[in-house]
XYZ file of C-alpha atoms in Angstrom:
348
model
C -43.323 -15.511 6.345
C -42.521 -18.467 4.106
C -38.929 -18.725 5.232
C -37.720 -21.542 2.996
C -39.134 -20.169 -0.252
C -37.794 -16.656 0.414
C -34.402 -18.088 1.295
C -34.215 -20.346 -1.757
C -35.348 -17.526 -4.073
C -32.518 -15.363 -2.670
C -30.016 -18.204 -3.101
C -30.880 -18.915 -6.734
C -30.130 -15.293 -7.583
C -27.078 -14.715 -5.366
C -25.256 -18.043 -5.030
C -21.585 -18.334 -5.927
C -20.538 -20.647 -8.734
C -18.446 -23.232 -6.863
C -17.228 -26.566 -8.300
C -18.661 -28.779 -5.559
C -22.113 -27.434 -6.356
C -21.971 -29.116 -9.756
C -21.726 -32.665 -8.456
C -23.573 -35.163 -6.292
C -20.443 -37.268 -5.834
C -20.156 -37.666 -2.038
C -16.343 -37.882 -2.241
C -16.005 -34.434 -3.812
C -18.620 -32.937 -1.514
C -16.841 -34.432 1.505
C -13.504 -32.999 0.319
C -15.012 -29.534 0.026
C -16.669 -29.679 3.429
C -13.534 -30.817 5.233
C -11.371 -28.207 3.506
C -13.862 -25.407 4.230
C -14.097 -26.151 7.951
C -12.625 -23.034 9.603
C -11.408 -21.867 6.188
C -12.760 -19.163 3.888
C -13.901 -20.223 0.408
C -11.322 -17.991 -1.298
C -8.530 -19.725 0.599
C -9.981 -23.232 0.400
C -10.872 -23.322 -3.315
C -7.286 -23.743 -4.610
C -6.745 -26.571 -2.110
C -9.937 -28.283 -3.206
C -8.793 -28.102 -6.831
C -5.352 -29.488 -5.901
C -6.845 -32.431 -4.011
C -9.295 -33.282 -6.806
C -6.503 -33.086 -9.370
C -4.025 -35.120 -7.295
C -6.511 -37.628 -5.879
C -9.517 -37.759 -8.259
C -10.735 -40.947 -6.563
C -11.018 -41.728 -2.883
C -8.968 -44.899 -3.406
C -6.014 -42.763 -4.529
C -6.249 -40.580 -1.431
C -6.442 -43.649 0.802
C -3.328 -45.158 -0.800
C -1.241 -41.984 -0.595
C 1.478 -41.649 2.089
C 0.297 -39.438 4.953
C 3.273 -37.106 4.482
C 2.139 -36.439 0.896
C -1.365 -35.580 2.088
C -0.004 -33.270 4.792
C 2.284 -31.593 2.254
C -0.659 -30.938 -0.087
C -2.611 -29.579 2.899
C 0.268 -27.319 3.989
C -0.869 -23.763 4.702
C -4.492 -24.601 5.538
C -3.860 -25.159 9.247
C -5.816 -27.366 11.658
C -3.849 -30.364 10.404
C -6.016 -32.858 12.266
C -8.461 -32.335 9.375
C -5.876 -33.694 6.923
C -5.057 -36.680 9.123
C -8.757 -37.451 9.567
C -9.283 -37.027 5.810
C -6.636 -39.653 5.112
C -7.988 -42.073 7.712
C -11.592 -41.653 6.558
C -10.560 -42.324 2.955
C -9.077 -45.625 4.110
C -12.326 -46.424 5.949
C -14.298 -45.772 2.749
C -12.056 -48.152 0.793
C -12.629 -50.820 3.447
C -16.398 -50.271 3.134
C -16.255 -50.659 -0.649
C -18.133 -47.428 -1.437
C -18.584 -43.911 -0.138
C -21.534 -43.719 2.291
C -24.305 -41.343 1.310
C -26.658 -41.652 4.296
C -26.336 -39.454 7.365
C -26.082 -42.263 9.941
C -23.368 -44.043 7.953
C -21.368 -40.898 7.277
C -21.093 -40.247 11.016
C -18.961 -43.390 11.310
C -16.164 -41.839 9.235
C -13.181 -40.368 11.053
C -13.553 -36.632 11.556
C -17.111 -36.462 10.218
C -19.474 -34.818 12.695
C -23.141 -33.969 12.503
C -22.645 -30.848 10.368
C -20.425 -32.493 7.750
C -22.571 -35.631 7.646
C -25.714 -33.552 7.128
C -24.082 -31.550 4.346
C -22.881 -34.630 2.453
C -26.151 -36.548 2.944
C -28.336 -33.659 1.791
C -26.141 -32.484 -1.102
C -25.392 -35.934 -2.534
C -28.509 -37.879 -1.563
C -31.206 -35.251 -0.881
C -31.609 -36.607 2.655
C -33.683 -34.168 4.731
C -31.199 -33.448 7.533
C -30.402 -29.829 8.457
C -26.885 -28.438 8.478
C -26.092 -26.279 11.482
C -22.832 -24.331 11.396
C -21.741 -20.858 12.445
C -23.541 -19.249 9.526
C -26.788 -21.015 10.400
C -26.506 -20.062 14.078
C -26.094 -16.437 13.082
C -28.989 -16.327 10.613
C -31.506 -18.088 12.827
C -30.500 -16.361 16.062
C -30.990 -12.943 14.471
C -34.178 -13.561 12.517
C -35.923 -15.501 15.314
C -34.209 -13.791 18.277
C -32.631 -16.858 19.862
C -30.255 -15.904 22.671
C -29.179 -19.371 23.782
C -25.342 -19.304 23.827
C -24.085 -21.144 20.763
C -21.769 -24.162 20.982
C -23.681 -25.468 23.972
C -25.693 -28.715 23.910
C -28.917 -26.752 24.384
C -28.142 -24.541 21.391
C -27.280 -27.459 19.120
C -30.615 -29.088 19.924
C -32.633 -25.860 19.615
C -31.107 -24.642 16.345
C -31.163 -28.086 14.737
C -34.855 -28.498 15.615
C -35.733 -25.066 14.199
C -33.734 -25.633 10.999
C -35.498 -28.983 10.502
C -38.900 -27.301 10.901
C -38.042 -24.584 8.389
C -36.477 -26.925 5.829
C -38.071 -27.497 2.440
C -38.270 -31.305 2.564
C -38.523 -31.491 -1.226
C -35.301 -29.538 -1.684
C -33.141 -30.205 1.384
C -29.955 -29.854 -0.644
C -30.889 -26.417 -1.963
C -32.245 -25.291 1.424
C -29.061 -26.238 3.266
C -26.842 -24.617 0.650
C -29.003 -21.501 0.826
C -28.772 -21.292 4.626
C -24.997 -21.499 4.555
C -24.664 -19.066 1.647
C -27.020 -16.527 3.213
C -24.882 -16.455 6.344
C -21.676 -16.214 4.324
C -22.790 -13.435 1.956
C -25.746 -11.550 3.437
C -26.095 -12.072 7.199
C -22.377 -11.650 7.865
C -20.915 -11.303 11.385
C -20.201 -7.559 11.319
C -22.016 -4.731 9.583
C -24.453 -6.773 7.469
C -26.402 -4.834 4.861
C -29.785 -5.176 6.542
C -31.391 -2.677 4.149
C -31.043 -5.167 1.276
C -32.025 -8.239 3.310
C -35.092 -10.198 2.178
C -35.947 -10.852 5.841
C -35.584 -7.279 7.112
C -39.320 -6.932 7.857
C -39.361 -10.235 9.779
C -35.963 -10.132 11.516
C -36.391 -9.521 15.236
C -32.729 -8.562 15.721
C -33.040 -5.893 13.027
C -36.259 -4.553 14.528
C -34.831 -4.393 18.078
C -31.307 -3.297 17.167
C -29.707 -6.539 18.366
C -27.680 -7.429 15.288
C -24.334 -6.959 17.067
C -25.443 -8.975 20.115
C -26.535 -12.096 18.265
C -25.639 -14.874 18.180
C -24.665 -15.085 21.856
C -21.236 -16.639 22.178
C -19.737 -18.446 25.183
C -16.945 -16.741 27.075
C -13.583 -16.856 25.378
C -10.961 -19.171 26.783
C -7.946 -17.343 28.190
C -5.127 -17.243 25.661
C -1.832 -18.852 26.731
C 1.458 -17.327 25.577
C 4.102 -19.761 24.311
C 7.711 -18.839 23.521
C 9.214 -21.015 20.773
C 12.887 -20.778 19.861
C 13.778 -22.641 16.663
C 17.364 -23.737 16.042
C 18.164 -23.330 12.339
C 21.264 -25.479 12.060
C 23.357 -24.942 8.918
C 26.435 -27.049 8.251
C 29.403 -26.065 6.033
C 28.003 -28.276 3.260
C 24.639 -26.463 3.350
C 22.647 -29.064 5.195
C 20.094 -28.576 7.957
C 17.993 -30.486 10.448
C 14.220 -30.892 10.588
C 12.595 -33.025 13.276
C 9.153 -34.592 13.133
C 6.830 -33.557 15.934
C 5.392 -36.295 18.103
C 1.805 -37.520 17.942
C 0.299 -34.766 20.069
C -0.810 -31.190 19.569
C -2.222 -29.412 16.539
C 0.980 -29.812 14.505
C 1.548 -33.474 15.306
C 3.446 -35.360 12.642
C 4.679 -32.185 10.897
C 8.331 -31.206 10.618
C 10.107 -28.265 12.202
C 13.543 -27.087 13.296
C 14.710 -28.301 16.719
C 12.665 -26.450 19.297
C 13.632 -24.884 22.609
C 10.667 -23.694 24.655
C 11.288 -20.963 27.234
C 8.984 -19.286 29.780
C 9.529 -15.907 28.145
C 11.631 -14.104 25.543
C 15.059 -15.748 25.654
C 18.597 -14.401 25.616
C 21.172 -16.238 23.535
C 22.830 -17.511 26.731
C 19.566 -19.262 27.718
C 19.389 -20.964 24.342
C 23.004 -22.172 24.457
C 22.571 -23.407 28.032
C 19.420 -25.377 27.238
C 19.464 -29.167 27.325
C 18.111 -29.325 23.779
C 20.950 -27.176 22.442
C 23.690 -29.072 24.305
C 22.329 -32.454 23.212
C 22.342 -31.349 19.578
C 25.497 -29.269 19.247
C 27.690 -30.794 21.947
C 31.303 -29.745 21.400
C 30.855 -28.648 17.796
C 32.125 -25.173 16.906
C 29.501 -22.694 15.701
C 28.513 -19.075 15.214
C 25.067 -17.968 16.318
C 22.847 -15.062 15.323
C 19.186 -14.233 15.653
C 17.101 -14.056 12.480
C 14.308 -11.912 13.901
C 14.943 -9.400 16.680
C 11.231 -9.189 17.413
C 9.296 -12.456 17.863
C 7.031 -13.537 15.022
C 3.523 -13.797 16.462
C 1.284 -16.664 15.412
C -2.191 -16.794 16.937
C -4.090 -20.013 17.484
C -7.515 -20.390 19.044
C -6.281 -20.592 22.649
C -2.577 -19.968 22.252
C -0.299 -17.198 21.083
C 3.105 -18.327 19.844
C 6.068 -15.941 20.033
C 8.573 -17.474 17.592
C 12.272 -16.655 17.344
C 14.597 -18.265 14.809
C 18.206 -18.713 15.898
C 20.710 -19.266 13.066
C 23.345 -21.778 14.160
C 26.132 -21.859 11.560
C 28.345 -24.864 12.236
C 32.067 -24.744 11.575
C 32.197 -28.546 11.834
C 30.255 -31.212 9.978
C 27.369 -32.917 11.775
C 25.708 -36.271 11.202
C 21.992 -36.676 10.548
C 21.505 -33.532 8.472
C 19.862 -33.302 5.029
C 20.325 -30.877 2.115
C 18.436 -27.638 2.611
C 16.510 -28.143 -0.647
C 15.108 -31.423 0.735
C 13.502 -29.535 3.620
C 11.001 -28.089 1.147
C 9.708 -31.597 0.399
C 8.616 -32.152 3.996
C 5.189 -31.174 5.368
C 5.849 -28.270 7.729
C 3.635 -25.941 9.722
C 3.041 -22.309 8.854
C 5.886 -20.818 10.919
C 8.415 -23.064 9.222
C 6.977 -22.423 5.781
C 7.156 -18.647 6.153
C 10.726 -18.724 7.419
C 11.969 -21.172 4.780
C 10.317 -19.321 1.904
C 11.973 -16.073 2.986
C 15.362 -17.145 4.319
C 16.014 -19.931 1.823
C 14.081 -18.683 -1.184
C 16.962 -19.621 -3.521
C 16.721 -23.268 -2.465
C 12.986 -23.625 -3.048
C 13.179 -24.677 -6.700
């Protein structure tokens, strides 16, 4: 089996027409790779276009306020990617040019071995293999590798094999082909093995092991979190958003005042909480619950049960801002969904 030539032949026929495949500019390639981490192409493509349009040069991204970058990123999740993107852009400006070599790219904030290999091979034809989830899946099935992925041993084993298989004359095309084959052909569930160019060589297909490969480590136990958001509305149609501290996945984003409880909360628990008393004090108000059933938001190791409590003040309160201004702030997905539905008339 001539793996690389078969793979590249498949790719040239089946590849998707994507904008970052028409450039060798490392800045644009880096943007696409960061956006597509843990994000499907269909979802990431509009964000890529927005970033290229808003910040066509890395210097413009570096000079932008972080809140503007987070706002443009809003809806993609995993916001540490946006913060790292902003910091890395500033590093590039300090360097004077965008690095194109693998070893130099690794020095940028948020750029790991996979992203560095992708940028170096696509922009500079450097012969370094990319190894992501798609590559793990393709190689583990075709060559029957049962080392649990995301372990140091697996990283070493799969990277070594990918480097051996790589067409050193076309490392950019080979790496693109590996990723595309995993995304389109050798998909996680129910791949169409009958149409696969490697069906006669794939050990997993021959032995009926498609569903068992790649071998994944045990899942981390999911923790349930109960978030109660206080949607404060004053008589003059103002509200309160607070910026999260510098910890957690949503650090630096804005949200309504939060009361965390060990389980689903009654209204009496909310009104008796320290957070509520510190905010509302002796002010007169009417309360109601927006959603009787918690809104569930799943993260990798956490499951958030979100309830929005509407606190309509009868008195005026200092420190609030017009509701329409809330839409200018970078917020996380729970806030965005609520605001777009409850305050749709204020959005424009």
